Every structure is written in structure tokens, then in C-alpha cells.
Coordinates of C-alpha atoms in Angstrom, one line a residue:
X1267 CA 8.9 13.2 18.7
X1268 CA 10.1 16.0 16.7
X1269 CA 7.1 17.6 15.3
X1270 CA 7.3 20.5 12.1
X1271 CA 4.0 23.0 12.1
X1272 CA 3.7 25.3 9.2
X1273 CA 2.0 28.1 8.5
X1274 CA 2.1 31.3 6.8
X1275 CA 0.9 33.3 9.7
X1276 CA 3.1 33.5 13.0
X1277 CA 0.3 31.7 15.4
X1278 CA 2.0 33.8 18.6
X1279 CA 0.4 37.4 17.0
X1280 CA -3.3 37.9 17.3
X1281 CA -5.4 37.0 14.7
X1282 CA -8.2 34.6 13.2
X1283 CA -9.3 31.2 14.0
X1284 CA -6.5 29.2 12.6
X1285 CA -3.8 31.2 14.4
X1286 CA -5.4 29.9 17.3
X1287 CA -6.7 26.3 16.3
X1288 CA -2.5 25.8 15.7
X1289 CA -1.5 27.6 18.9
X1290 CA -3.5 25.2 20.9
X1291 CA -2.4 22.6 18.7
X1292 CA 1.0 23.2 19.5
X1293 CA 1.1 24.1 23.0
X1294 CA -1.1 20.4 23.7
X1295 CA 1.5 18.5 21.8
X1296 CA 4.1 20.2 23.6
X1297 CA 2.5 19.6 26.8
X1298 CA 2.2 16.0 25.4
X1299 CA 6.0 15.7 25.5
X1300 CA 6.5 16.5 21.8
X1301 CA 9.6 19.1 20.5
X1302 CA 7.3 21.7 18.2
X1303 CA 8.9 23.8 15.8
X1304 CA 7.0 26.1 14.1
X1305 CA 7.5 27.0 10.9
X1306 CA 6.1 30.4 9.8
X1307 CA 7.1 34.3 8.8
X1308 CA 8.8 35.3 12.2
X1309 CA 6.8 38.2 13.4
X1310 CA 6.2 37.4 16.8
X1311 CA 9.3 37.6 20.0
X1312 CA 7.7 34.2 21.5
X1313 CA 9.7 32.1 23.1
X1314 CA 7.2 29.3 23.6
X1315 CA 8.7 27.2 20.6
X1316 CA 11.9 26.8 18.6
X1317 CA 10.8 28.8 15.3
X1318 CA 12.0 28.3 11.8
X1319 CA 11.3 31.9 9.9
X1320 CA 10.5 31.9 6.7
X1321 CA 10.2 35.2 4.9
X1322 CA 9.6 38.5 7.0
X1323 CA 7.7 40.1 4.6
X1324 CA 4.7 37.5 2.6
X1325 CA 2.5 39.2 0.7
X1326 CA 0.6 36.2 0.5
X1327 CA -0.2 32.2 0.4
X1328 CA 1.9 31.9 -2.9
X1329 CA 4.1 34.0 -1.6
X1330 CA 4.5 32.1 1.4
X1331 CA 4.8 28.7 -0.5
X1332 CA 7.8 30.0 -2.8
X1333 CA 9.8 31.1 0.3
X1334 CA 8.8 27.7 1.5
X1335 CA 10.1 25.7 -1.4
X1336 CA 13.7 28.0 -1.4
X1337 CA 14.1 27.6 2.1
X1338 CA 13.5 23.7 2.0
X1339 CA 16.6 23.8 -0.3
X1340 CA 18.8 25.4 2.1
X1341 CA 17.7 24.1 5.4
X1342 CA 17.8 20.6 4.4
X1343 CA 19.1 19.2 7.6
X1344 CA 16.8 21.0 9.5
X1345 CA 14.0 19.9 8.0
X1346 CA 15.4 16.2 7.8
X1347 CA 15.3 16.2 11.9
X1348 CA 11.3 16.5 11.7
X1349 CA 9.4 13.1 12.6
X1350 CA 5.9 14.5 11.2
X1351 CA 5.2 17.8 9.5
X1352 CA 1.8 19.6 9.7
X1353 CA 0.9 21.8 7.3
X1354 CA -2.1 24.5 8.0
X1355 CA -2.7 24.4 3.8
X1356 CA -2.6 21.0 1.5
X1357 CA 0.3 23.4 -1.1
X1358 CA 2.0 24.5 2.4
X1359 CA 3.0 20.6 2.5
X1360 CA 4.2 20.0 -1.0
X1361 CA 7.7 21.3 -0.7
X1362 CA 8.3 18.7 2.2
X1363 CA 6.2 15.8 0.1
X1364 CA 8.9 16.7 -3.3
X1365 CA 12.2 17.0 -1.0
X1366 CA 11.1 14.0 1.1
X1367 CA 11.4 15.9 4.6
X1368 CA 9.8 14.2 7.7
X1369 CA 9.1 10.1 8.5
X1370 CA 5.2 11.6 8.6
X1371 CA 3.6 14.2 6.4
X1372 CA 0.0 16.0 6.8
X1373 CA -2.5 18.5 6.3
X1374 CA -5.4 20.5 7.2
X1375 CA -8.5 21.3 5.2
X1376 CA -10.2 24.3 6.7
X1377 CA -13.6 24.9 5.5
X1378 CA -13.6 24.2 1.3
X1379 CA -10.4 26.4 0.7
X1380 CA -10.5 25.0 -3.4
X1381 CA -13.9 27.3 -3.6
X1382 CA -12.3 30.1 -1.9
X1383 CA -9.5 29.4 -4.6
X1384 CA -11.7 29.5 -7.5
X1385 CA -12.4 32.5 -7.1
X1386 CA -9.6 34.2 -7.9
X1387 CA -8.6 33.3 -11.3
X1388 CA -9.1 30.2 -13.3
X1389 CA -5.2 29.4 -13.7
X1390 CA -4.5 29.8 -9.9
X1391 CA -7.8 27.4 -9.3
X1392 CA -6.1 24.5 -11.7
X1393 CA -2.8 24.8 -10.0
X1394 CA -4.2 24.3 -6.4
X1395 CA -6.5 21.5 -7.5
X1396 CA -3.5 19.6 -9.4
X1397 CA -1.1 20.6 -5.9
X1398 CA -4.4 19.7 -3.9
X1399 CA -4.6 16.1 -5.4
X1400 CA -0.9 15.6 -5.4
X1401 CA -0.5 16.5 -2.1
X1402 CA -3.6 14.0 -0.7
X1403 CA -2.7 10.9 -2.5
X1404 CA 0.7 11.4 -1.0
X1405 CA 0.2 12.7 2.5
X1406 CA 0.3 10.6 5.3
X1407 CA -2.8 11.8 7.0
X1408 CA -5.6 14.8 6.4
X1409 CA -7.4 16.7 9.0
X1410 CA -10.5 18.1 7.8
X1411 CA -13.0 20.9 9.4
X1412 CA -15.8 23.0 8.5
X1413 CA -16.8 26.5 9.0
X1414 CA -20.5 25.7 8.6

């Protein structure tokens, strides 16, 4: 199975817990027998995994889904290939979900990321929460963990 991952952090650089949760992720469905792309800003020189960069530079998670949504446009076959794509973020998914990309489509939930949202403005909170519910009653499957 041809499996997408994406994320807007390269999970091959050092970092936080989700860089890692998805690098293990990855490396346990490779060792399962899956083909793992991951789909991320290329900072890293791995060679662990076919990689699909997106953006060199994000400046950040809305950022990161823009460059998503142009690059879906452009590497349409690509992203046709993928048998299930896993997003790290419920908005990281919706490009794939509005293109139809992948026979499976997913998510993770990390902690309560629409509080963390809400916190920044009350426009950006609206958006994410309409994205957020899109993106679940059309999604294929949901992974959720918390940081308590």
C-alpha cells in the first residue's frame, strides 16, 4: 500500500513530540511493507523515504496549507498514486478531501488544537472550526491523543 504522510514539519530534523510520533509512524508502516511518502517542507537530506517537498521556507500552519492546496494542483498524479493519506492536522487533509486524492483519507487530533486555535484571533478560530467539521464528516478515519 502506497501510504501519503503530511506534515508541515520535516519529521527527519529534531524536534517536538509529533516529529517523532510520525517518524515512528512511518518507519513501522514501512517496516510493515508499506511504500511511505512523506509529504512535508524538505529540510532534512534523509533518505529513509521518498519525500514530496512542499515549500522550503513556511512561516507557518496556514502557510503550510496554501502551499499544500497549490501543490495538490500541480502534482495531481502524484498524489492520485496514494492508497491512504494521513494528515498530522484535520486543515492539513482538506486539500486531498476537495481534489479527491487517495482511496483512504485521515487525520490526527493532537491534544485540543481548536483551543490552541482560539486563541489567536476569532476569524482564524471560525475558519478552522468550519475546516475542522468539514474535514471529520468527510474523512475516512480520525486518530485522536491527548497531552494530559
Amino acid at each position: 500500500m502506497k501510504v501519503g504522510v503530511v506534515l508541515s514539519l520535516d519529521p527527519f530534523t529534531p524536534g517536538g513530540g509529533i516529529r517523532t510520533f510520525v517518524k515512528n509512524i512511518s518507519l513501522q508502516l514501512r517496516d510493515l511493507g508499506d511504500d511511505v511518502v512523506i509529504i512535508s517542507p524538505k529540510t532534512s537530506n534523509t533518505t529513509e523515504f521518498k519525500h514530496i517537498g512542499v515549500g522550503k521556507n513556511v512561516i507557518n500552519n496556514i502557510h503550510f496549507l496554501f502551499i499544500l492546496f497549490k501543490t495538490a494542483i500541480f502534482k495531481r498524479k502524484l498524489f492520485n498514486s496514494l492508497d491512504i493519506i494521513y494528515a498530522q492536522r484535520g486543515d492539513f487533509l482538506l486539500p486531498f478531501l476537495l481534489f479527491g486524492y487517495g482511496k483512504k483519507k485521515g487525520f490526527h487530533v493532537h491534544g485540543n488544537q481548536l483551543k490552541a486555535i482560539k486563541n489567536t484571533s476569532k476569524l482564524c478560530y471560525i475558519v478552522y472550526k468550519l475546516i475542522v467539521k468539514y474535514v471529520i464528516k468527510h474523512s475516512d478515519f480520525v486518530f485522536f491523543s491527548d497531552q494530559n
